[in-house]
mmCIF file of C-alpha atoms and ligand atoms in Angstrom:
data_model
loop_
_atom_site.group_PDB
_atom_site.id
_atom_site.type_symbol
_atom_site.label_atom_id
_atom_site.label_comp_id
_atom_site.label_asym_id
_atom_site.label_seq_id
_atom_site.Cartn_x
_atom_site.Cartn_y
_atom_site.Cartn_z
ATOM 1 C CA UNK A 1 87.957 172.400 -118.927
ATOM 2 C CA UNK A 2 88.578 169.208 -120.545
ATOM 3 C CA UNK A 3 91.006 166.480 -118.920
ATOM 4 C CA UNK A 4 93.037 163.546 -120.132
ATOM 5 C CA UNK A 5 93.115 160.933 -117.781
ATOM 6 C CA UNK A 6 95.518 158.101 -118.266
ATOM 7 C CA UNK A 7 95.517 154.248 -116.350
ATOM 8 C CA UNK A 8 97.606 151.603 -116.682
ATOM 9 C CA UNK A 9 98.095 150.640 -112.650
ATOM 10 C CA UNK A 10 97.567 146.718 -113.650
ATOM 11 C CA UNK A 11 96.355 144.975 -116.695
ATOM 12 C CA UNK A 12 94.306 147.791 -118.829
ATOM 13 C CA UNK A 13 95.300 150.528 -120.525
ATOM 14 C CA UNK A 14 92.865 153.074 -120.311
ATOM 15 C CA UNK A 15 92.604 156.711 -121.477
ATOM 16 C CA UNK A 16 89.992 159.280 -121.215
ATOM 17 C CA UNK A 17 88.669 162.737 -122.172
ATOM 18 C CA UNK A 18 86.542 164.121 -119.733
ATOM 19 C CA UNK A 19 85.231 167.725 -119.642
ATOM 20 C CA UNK A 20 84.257 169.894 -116.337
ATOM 21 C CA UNK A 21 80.556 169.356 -117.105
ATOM 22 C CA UNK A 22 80.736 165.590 -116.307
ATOM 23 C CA UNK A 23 80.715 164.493 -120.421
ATOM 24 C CA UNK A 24 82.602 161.066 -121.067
ATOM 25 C CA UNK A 25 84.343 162.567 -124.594
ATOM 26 C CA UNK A 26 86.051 159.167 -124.990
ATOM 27 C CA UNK A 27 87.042 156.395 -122.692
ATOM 28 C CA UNK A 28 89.421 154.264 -124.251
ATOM 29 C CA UNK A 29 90.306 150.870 -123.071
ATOM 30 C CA UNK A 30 92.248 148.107 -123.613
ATOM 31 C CA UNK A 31 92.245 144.748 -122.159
ATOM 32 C CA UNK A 32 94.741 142.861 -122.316
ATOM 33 C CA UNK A 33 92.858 139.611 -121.014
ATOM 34 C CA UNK A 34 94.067 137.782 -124.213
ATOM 35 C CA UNK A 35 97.683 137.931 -123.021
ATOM 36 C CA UNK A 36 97.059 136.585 -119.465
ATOM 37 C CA UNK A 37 94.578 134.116 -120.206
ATOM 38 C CA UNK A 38 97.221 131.779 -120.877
ATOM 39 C CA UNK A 39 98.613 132.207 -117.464
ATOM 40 C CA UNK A 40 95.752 132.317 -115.693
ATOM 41 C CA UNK A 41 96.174 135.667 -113.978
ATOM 42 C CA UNK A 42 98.136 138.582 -114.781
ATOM 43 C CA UNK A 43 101.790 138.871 -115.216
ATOM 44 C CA UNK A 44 103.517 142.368 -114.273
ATOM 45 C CA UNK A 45 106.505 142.441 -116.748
ATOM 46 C CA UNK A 46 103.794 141.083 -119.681
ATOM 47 C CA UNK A 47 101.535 143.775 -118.392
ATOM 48 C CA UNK A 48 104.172 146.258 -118.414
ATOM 49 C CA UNK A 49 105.248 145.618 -121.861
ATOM 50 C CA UNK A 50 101.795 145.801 -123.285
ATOM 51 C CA UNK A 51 101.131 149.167 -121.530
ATOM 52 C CA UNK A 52 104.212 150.254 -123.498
ATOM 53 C CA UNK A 53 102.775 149.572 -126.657
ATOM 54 C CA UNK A 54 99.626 150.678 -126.634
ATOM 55 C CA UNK A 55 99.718 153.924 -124.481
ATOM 56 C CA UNK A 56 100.298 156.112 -127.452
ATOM 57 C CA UNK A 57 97.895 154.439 -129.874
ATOM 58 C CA UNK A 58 95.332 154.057 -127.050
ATOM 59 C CA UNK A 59 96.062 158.022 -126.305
ATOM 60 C CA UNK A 60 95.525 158.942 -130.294
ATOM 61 C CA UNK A 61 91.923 156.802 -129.979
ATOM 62 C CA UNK A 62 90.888 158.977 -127.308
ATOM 63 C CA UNK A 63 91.752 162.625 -128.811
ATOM 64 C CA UNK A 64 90.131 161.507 -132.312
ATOM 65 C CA UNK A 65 86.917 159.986 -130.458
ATOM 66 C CA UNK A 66 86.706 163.299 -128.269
ATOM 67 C CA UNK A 67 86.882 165.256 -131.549
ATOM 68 C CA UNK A 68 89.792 167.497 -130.515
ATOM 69 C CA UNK A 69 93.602 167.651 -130.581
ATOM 70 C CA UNK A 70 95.891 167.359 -127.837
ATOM 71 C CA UNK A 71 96.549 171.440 -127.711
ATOM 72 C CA UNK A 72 92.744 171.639 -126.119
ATOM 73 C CA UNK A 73 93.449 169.849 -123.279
ATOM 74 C CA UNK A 74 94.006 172.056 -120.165
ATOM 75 C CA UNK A 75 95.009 168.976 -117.343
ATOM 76 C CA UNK A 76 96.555 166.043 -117.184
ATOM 77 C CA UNK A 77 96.259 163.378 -114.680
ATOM 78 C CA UNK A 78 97.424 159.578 -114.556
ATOM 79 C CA UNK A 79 97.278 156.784 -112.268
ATOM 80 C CA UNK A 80 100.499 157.357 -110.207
ATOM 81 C CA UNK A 81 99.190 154.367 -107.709
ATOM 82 C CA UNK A 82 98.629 151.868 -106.173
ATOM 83 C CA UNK A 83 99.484 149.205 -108.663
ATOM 84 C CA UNK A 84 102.169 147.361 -110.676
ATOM 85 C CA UNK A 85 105.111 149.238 -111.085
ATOM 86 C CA UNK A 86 105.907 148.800 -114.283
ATOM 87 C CA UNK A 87 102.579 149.861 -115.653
ATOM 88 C CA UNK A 88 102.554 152.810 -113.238
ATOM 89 C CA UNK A 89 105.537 154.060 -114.802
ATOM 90 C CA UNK A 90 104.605 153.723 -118.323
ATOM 91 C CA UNK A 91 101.783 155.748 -117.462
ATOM 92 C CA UNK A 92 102.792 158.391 -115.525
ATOM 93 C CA UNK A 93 106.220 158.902 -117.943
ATOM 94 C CA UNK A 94 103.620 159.299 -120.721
ATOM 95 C CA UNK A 95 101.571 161.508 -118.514
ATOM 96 C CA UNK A 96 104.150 163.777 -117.461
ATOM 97 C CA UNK A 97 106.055 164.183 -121.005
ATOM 98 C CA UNK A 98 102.797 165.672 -122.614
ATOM 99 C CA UNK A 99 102.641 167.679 -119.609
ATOM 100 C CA UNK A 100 106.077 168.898 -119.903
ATOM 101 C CA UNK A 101 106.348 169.178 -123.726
ATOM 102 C CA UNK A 102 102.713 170.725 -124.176
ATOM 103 C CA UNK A 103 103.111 173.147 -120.797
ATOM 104 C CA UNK A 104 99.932 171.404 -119.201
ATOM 105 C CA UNK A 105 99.391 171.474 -115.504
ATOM 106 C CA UNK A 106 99.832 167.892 -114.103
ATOM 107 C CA UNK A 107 98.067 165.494 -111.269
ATOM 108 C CA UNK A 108 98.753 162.807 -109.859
ATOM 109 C CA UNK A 109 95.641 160.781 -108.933
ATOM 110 C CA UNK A 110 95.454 157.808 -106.331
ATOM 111 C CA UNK A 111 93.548 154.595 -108.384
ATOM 112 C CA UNK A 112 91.609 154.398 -105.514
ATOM 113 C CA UNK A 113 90.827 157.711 -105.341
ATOM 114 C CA UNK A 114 89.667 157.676 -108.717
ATOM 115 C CA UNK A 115 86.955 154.451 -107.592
ATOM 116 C CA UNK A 116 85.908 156.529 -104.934
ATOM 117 C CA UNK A 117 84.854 159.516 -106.827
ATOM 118 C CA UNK A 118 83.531 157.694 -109.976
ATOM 119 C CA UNK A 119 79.904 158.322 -108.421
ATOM 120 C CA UNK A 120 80.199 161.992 -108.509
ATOM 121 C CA UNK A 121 81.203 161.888 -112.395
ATOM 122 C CA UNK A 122 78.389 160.027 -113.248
ATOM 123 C CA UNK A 123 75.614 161.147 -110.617
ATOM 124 C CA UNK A 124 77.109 163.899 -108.912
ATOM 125 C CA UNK A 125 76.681 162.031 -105.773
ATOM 126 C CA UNK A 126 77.394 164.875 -102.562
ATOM 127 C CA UNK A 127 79.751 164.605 -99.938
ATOM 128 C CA UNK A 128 79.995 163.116 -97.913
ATOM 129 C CA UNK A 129 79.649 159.102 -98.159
ATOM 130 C CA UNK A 130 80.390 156.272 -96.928
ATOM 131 C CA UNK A 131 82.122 154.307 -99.515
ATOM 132 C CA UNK A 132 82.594 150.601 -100.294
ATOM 133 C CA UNK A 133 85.463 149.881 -102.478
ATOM 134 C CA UNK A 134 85.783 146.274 -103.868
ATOM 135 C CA UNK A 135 88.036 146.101 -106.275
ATOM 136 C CA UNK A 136 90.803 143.435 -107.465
ATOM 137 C CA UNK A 137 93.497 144.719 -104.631
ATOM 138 C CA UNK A 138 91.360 146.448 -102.106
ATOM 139 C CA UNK A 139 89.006 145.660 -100.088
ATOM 140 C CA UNK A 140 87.632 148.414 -97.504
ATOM 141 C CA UNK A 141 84.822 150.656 -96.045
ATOM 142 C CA UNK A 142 85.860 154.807 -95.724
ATOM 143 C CA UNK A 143 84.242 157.383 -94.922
ATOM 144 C CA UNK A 144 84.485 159.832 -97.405
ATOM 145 C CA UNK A 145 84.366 163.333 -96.306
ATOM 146 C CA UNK A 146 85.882 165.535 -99.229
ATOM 147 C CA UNK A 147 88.291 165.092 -102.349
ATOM 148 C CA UNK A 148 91.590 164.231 -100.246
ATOM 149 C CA UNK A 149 89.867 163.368 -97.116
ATOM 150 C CA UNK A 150 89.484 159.685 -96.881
ATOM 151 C CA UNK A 151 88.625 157.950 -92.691
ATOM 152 C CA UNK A 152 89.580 154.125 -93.245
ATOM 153 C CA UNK A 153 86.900 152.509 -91.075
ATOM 154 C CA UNK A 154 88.244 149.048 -91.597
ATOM 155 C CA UNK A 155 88.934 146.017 -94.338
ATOM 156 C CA UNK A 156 90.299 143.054 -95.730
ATOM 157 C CA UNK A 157 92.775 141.560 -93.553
ATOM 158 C CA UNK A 158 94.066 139.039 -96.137
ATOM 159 C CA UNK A 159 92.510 138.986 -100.017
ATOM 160 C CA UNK A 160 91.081 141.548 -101.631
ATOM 161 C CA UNK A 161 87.447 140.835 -102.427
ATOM 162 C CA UNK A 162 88.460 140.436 -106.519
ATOM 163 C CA UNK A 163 91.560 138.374 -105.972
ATOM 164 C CA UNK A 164 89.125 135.888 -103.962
ATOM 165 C CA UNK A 165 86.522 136.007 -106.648
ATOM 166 C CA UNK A 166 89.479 135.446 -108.666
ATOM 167 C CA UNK A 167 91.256 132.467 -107.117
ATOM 168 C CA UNK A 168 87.779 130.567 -106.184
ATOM 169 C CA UNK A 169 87.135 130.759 -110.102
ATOM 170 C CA UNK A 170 90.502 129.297 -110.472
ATOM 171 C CA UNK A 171 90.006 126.771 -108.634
ATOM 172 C CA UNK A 172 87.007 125.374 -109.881
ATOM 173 C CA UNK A 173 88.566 125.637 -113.717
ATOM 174 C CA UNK A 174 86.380 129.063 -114.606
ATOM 175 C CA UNK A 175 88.807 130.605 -117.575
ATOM 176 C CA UNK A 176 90.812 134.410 -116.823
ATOM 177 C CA UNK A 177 89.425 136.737 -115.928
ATOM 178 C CA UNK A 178 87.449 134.493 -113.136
ATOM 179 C CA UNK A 179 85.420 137.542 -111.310
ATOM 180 C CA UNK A 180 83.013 138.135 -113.973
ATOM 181 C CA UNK A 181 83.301 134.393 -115.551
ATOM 182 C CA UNK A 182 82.222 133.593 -112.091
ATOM 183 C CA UNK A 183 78.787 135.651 -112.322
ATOM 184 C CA UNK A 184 78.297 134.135 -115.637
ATOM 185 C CA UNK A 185 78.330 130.422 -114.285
ATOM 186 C CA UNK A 186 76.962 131.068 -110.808
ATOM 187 C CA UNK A 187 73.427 132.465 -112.823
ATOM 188 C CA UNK A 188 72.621 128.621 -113.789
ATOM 189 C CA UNK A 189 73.651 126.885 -110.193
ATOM 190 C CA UNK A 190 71.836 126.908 -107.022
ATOM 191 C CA UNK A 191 72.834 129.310 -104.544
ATOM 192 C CA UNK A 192 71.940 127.481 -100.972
ATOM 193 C CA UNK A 193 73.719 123.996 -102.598
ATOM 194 C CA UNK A 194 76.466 124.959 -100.557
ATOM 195 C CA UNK A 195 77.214 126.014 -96.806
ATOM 196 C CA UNK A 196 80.543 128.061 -96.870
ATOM 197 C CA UNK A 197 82.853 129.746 -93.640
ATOM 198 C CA UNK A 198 81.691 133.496 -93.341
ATOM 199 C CA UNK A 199 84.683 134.653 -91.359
ATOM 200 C CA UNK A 200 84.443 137.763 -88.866
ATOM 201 C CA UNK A 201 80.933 138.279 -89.360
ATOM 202 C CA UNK A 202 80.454 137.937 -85.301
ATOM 203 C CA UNK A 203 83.381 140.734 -84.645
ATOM 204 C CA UNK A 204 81.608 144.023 -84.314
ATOM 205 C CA UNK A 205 84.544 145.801 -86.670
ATOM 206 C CA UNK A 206 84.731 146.406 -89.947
ATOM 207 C CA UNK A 207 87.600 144.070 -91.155
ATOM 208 C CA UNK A 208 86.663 141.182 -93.613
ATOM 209 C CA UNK A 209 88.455 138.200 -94.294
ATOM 210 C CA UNK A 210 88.106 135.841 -97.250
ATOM 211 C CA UNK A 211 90.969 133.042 -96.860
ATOM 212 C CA UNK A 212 88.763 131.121 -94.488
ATOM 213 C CA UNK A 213 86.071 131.131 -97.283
ATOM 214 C CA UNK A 214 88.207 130.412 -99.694
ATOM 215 C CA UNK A 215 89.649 126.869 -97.863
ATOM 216 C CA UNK A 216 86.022 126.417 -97.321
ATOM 217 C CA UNK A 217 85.755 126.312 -100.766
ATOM 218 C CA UNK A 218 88.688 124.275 -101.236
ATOM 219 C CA UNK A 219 87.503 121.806 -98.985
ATOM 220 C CA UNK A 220 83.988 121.154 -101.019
ATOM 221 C CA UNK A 221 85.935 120.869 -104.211
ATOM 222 C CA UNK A 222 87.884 118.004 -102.770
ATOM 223 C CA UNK A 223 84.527 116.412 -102.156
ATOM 224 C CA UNK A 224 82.559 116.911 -105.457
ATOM 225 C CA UNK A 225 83.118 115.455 -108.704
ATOM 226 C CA UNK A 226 84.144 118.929 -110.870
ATOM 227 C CA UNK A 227 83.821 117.710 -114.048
ATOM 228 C CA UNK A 228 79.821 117.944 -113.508
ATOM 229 C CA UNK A 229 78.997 121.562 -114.704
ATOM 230 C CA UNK A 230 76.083 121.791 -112.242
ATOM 231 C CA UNK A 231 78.324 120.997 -109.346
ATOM 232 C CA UNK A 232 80.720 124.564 -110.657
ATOM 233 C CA UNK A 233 77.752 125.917 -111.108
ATOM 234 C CA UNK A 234 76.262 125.188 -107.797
ATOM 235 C CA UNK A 235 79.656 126.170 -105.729
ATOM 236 C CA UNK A 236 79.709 129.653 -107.974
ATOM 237 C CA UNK A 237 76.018 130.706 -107.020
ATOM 238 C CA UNK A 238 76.963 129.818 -103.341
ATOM 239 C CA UNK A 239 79.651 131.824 -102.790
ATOM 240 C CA UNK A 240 78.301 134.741 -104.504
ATOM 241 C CA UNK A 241 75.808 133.944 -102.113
ATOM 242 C CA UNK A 242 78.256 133.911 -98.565
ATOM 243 C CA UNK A 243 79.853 137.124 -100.157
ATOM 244 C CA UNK A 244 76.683 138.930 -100.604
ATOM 245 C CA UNK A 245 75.643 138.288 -96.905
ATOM 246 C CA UNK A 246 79.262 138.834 -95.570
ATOM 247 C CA UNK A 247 79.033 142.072 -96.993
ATOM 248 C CA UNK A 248 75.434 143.021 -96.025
ATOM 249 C CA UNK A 249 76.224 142.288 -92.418
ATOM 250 C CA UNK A 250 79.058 144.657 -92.865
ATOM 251 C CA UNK A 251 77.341 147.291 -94.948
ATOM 252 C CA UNK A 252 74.738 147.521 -91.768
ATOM 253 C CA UNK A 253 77.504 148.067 -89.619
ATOM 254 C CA UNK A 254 79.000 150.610 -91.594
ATOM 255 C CA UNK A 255 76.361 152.655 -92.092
ATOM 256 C CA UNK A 256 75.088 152.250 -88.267
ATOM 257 C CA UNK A 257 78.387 153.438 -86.902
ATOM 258 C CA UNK A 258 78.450 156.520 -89.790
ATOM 259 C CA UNK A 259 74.724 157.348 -88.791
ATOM 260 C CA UNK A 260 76.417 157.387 -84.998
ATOM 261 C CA UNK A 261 79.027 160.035 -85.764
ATOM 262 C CA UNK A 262 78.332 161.562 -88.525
ATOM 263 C CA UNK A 263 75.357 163.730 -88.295
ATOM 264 C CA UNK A 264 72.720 164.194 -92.000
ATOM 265 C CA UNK A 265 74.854 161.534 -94.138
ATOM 266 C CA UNK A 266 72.663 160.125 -96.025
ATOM 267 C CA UNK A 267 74.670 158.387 -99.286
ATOM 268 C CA UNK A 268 76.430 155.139 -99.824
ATOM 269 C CA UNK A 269 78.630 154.702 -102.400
ATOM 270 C CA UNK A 270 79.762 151.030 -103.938
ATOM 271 C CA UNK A 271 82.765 150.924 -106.256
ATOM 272 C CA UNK A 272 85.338 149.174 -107.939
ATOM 273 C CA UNK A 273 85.855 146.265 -110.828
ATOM 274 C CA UNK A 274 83.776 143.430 -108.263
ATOM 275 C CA UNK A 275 80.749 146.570 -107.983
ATOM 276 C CA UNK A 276 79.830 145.664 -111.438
ATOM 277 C CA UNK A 277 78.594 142.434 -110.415
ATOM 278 C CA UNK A 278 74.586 142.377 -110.801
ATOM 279 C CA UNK A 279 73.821 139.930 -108.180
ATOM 280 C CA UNK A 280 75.484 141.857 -105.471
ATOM 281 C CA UNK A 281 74.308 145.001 -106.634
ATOM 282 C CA UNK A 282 70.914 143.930 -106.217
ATOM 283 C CA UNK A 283 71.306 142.277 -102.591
ATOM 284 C CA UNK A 284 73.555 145.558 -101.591
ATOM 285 C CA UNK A 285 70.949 147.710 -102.636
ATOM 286 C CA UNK A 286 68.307 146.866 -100.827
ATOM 287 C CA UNK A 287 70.334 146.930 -97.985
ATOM 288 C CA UNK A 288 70.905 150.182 -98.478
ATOM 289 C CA UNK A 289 67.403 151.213 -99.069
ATOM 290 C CA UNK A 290 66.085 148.791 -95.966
ATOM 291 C CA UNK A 291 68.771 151.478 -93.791
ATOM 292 C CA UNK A 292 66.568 154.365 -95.178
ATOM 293 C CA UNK A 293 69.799 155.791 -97.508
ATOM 294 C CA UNK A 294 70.544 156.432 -100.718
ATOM 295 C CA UNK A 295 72.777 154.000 -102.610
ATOM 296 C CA UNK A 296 74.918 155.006 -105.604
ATOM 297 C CA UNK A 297 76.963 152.362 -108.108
ATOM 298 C CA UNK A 298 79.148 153.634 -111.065
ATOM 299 C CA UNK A 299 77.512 152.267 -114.157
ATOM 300 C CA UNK A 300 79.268 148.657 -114.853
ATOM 301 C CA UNK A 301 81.659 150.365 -117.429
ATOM 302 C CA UNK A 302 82.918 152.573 -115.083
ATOM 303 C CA UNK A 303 83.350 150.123 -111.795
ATOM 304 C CA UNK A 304 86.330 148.501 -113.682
ATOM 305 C CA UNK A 305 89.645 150.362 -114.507
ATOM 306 C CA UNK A 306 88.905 153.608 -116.771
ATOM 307 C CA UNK A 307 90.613 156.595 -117.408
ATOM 308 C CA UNK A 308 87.589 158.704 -116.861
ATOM 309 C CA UNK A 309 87.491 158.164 -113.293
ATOM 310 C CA UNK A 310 91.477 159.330 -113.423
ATOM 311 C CA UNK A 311 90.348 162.539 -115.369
ATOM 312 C CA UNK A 312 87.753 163.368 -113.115
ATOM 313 C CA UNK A 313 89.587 162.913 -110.054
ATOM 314 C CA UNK A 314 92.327 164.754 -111.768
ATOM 315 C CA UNK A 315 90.069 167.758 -111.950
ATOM 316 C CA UNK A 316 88.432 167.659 -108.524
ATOM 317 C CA UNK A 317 91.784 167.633 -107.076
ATOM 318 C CA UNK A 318 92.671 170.318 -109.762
ATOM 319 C CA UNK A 319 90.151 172.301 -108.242
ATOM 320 C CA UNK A 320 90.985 171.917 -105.025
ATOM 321 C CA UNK A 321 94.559 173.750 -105.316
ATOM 322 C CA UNK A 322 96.053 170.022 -105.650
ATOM 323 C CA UNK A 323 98.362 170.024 -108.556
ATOM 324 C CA UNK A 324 101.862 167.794 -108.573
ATOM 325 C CA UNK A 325 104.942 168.460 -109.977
ATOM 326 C CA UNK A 326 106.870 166.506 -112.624
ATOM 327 C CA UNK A 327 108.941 164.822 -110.313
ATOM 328 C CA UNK A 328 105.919 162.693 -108.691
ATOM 329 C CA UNK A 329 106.823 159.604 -108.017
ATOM 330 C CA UNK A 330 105.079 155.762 -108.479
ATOM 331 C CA UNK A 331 104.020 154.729 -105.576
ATOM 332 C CA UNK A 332 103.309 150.895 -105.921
ATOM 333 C CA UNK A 333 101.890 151.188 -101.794
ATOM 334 C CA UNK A 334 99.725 154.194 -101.206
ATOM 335 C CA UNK A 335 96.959 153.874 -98.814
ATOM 336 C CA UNK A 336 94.242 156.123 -99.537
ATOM 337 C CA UNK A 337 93.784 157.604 -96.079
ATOM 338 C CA UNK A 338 97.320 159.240 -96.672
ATOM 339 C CA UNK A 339 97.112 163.150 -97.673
ATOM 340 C CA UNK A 340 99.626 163.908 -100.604
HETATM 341 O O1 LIG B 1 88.846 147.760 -110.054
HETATM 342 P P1 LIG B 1 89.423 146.685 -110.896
HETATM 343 O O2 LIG B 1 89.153 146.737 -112.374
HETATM 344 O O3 LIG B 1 90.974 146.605 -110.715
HETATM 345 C C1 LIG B 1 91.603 146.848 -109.485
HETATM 346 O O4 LIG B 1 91.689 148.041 -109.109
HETATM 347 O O5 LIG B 1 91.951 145.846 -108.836
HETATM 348 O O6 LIG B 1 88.904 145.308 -110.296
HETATM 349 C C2 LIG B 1 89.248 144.100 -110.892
HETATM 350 C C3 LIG B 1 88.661 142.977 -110.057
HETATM 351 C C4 LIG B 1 89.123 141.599 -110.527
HETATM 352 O O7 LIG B 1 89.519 140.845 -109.413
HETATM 353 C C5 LIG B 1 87.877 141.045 -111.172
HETATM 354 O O8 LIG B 1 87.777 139.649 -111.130
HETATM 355 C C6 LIG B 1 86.776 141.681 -110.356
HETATM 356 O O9 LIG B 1 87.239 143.001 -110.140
HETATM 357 N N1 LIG B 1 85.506 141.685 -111.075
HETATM 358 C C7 LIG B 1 84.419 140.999 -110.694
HETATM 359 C C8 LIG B 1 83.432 141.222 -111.672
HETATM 360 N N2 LIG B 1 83.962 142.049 -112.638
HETATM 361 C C9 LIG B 1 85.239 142.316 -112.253
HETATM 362 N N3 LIG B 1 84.179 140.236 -109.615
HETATM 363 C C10 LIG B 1 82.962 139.691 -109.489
HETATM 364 N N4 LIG B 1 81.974 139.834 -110.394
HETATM 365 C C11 LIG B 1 82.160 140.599 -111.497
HETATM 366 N N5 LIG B 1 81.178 140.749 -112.390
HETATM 367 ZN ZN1 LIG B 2 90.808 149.481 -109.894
#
């Protein structure tokens, strides 16, 4: 089979052509980090707008890189949420008119659905896994047991692990789009220069909390002269630093209480846009290995939005019996725990 899968839930448009064998045919994306630059983080209606007009172009990219028409393709899928409305809709409109007009069947994939089961595209990871998902809006540990079948163990109670990334880099002057701007600067500063808050780490849950971290931050700022690159430098590296053991301490927890009630499970999956980040890939790796499992990261490419993870899901749901009719709506809110 080969799928289209189409994303536009916030600020790329993305589509992709995907076959049943796991090949990437094409995996078209465009960012539209040029346009919200200048406001320093993204604007819906601007996001909306752009989505508009470049679905189509970004659609015809895909087809001609994949080498085949749209009358080959046998599914298509699209974002239909979480996300920015107005981007949702421009996708899934676009989505469901080729559907109707070319007499495709049609699925409506979850974005974070799509993270979660990038790892089986790309390494055919088995089920099931306890997943990670960092990503600019969520922030949370599941345990994944099939396509569909999502147990939320716990997460962020206030930012999302990106949008922190996202405002510290603000905050410090690092230029849109701060996450991986931040990584850039942190590699030349000195990671223990700084002390920062590491909120909830003594609560034996699984909820995370970044605010505290973030006035922690704030608070350092207000003490240091900015305007000396070391000193940006220095406060990137150390709260890359705080995040990476935040999340360790987690991860151990996470895996200890899957180990407890889940009997053989043996993979760990870490996904989303903040996943591509080397430095915590490293540190979460070995914690993975040090707990005797086996640790699995979408290649950096495909930890950030893509329509390939939105084809593939597409298809294992597909194959599951779970097609959607035309009348799907966007869902701006839509946990992924919840079975549709
Ligand atoms: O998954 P994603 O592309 O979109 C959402 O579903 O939210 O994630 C985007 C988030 C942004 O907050 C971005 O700053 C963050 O992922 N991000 C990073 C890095 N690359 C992207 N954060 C830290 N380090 C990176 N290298
Ligand atoms: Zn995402």
């Amino acid at each position: 089979m080969k799928i289209l899968g189409i994303e536009s839930s916030c600020d790329d448009t993305s589509i992709a052509v995907v076959d049943s064998k796991r090949n990437i045919l094409a995996n078209e994306v465009l960012s539209q980090n040029d346009i919200h630059m200048l406001y320093k983080g993204v604007v819906p209606e601007l996001a909306a707008r752009s989505h508009v007009s470049y679905i189509d172009l970004t659609c015809k990219k895909a087809l001609e890189k994949s080498g085949i028409t749209i009358d080959n393709i046998d599914l298509i899928s699209a974002t239909a949420g979480p996300g920015l409305i107005g981007g949702l809709l421009v996708g899934l409109t676009f989505a469901k008119t080729l559907a109707q007009v070319k007499n495709k069947p049609f699925v409506a994939v979850n974005h974070l659905e799509g993270h979660a089961l990038t790892t089986r595209l790309t390494d055919n990871v088995k089920f099931p896994f306890l997943l990670l998902l960092v990503s600019g809006g969520h922030t949370n540990f599941y345990f994944v047991k099939s396509v569909n079948n999502y147990l939320n163990l716990g997460g962020t109670l206030d930012d999302a692990l990106g949008e922190a990334f996202d405002k510290v880099a603000k905050m410090i002057g690092i230029e849109f789009p701060g996450g991986p701007n931040l990584e850039k600067i942190a590699k030349k500063g000195n990671e223990n220069a700084f002390l920062f808050a590491k909120p909830l780490i003594d609560k034996p849950d699984l909820n995370l909390s970044f605010s505290g971290l973030k006035t922690s931050v704030m608070q350092i700022i207000r003490e240091e002269k900015l305007q000396d690159l070391s000193v940006k430098a220095n406060i990137a590296a150390s709260f890359q630093k705080t995040i990476a053991e935040i999340l360790s301490i987690k991860l151990v927890r996470a895996i200890d209480k899957s180990d407890r009630n889940i009997q053989n499970f043996k993979n760990v999956v870490i996904s989303g846009g903040v996943a591509s980040n080397e430095y915590l890939r490293i540190k979460l790796k070995n914690i993975v290995k040090e707990k005797n499992k086996d640790c699995f990261f979408p290649p950096v490419n495909l930890c950030t939005d893509n329509g390939a993870m939105i084809a593939w899901t597409g298809y294992e749901r597909y194959m599951n019996g779970l097609i959607n009719n035309l009348d799907f709506p966007a869902k701006p809110r839509w946990p992924l725990e919840e079975r549709k």
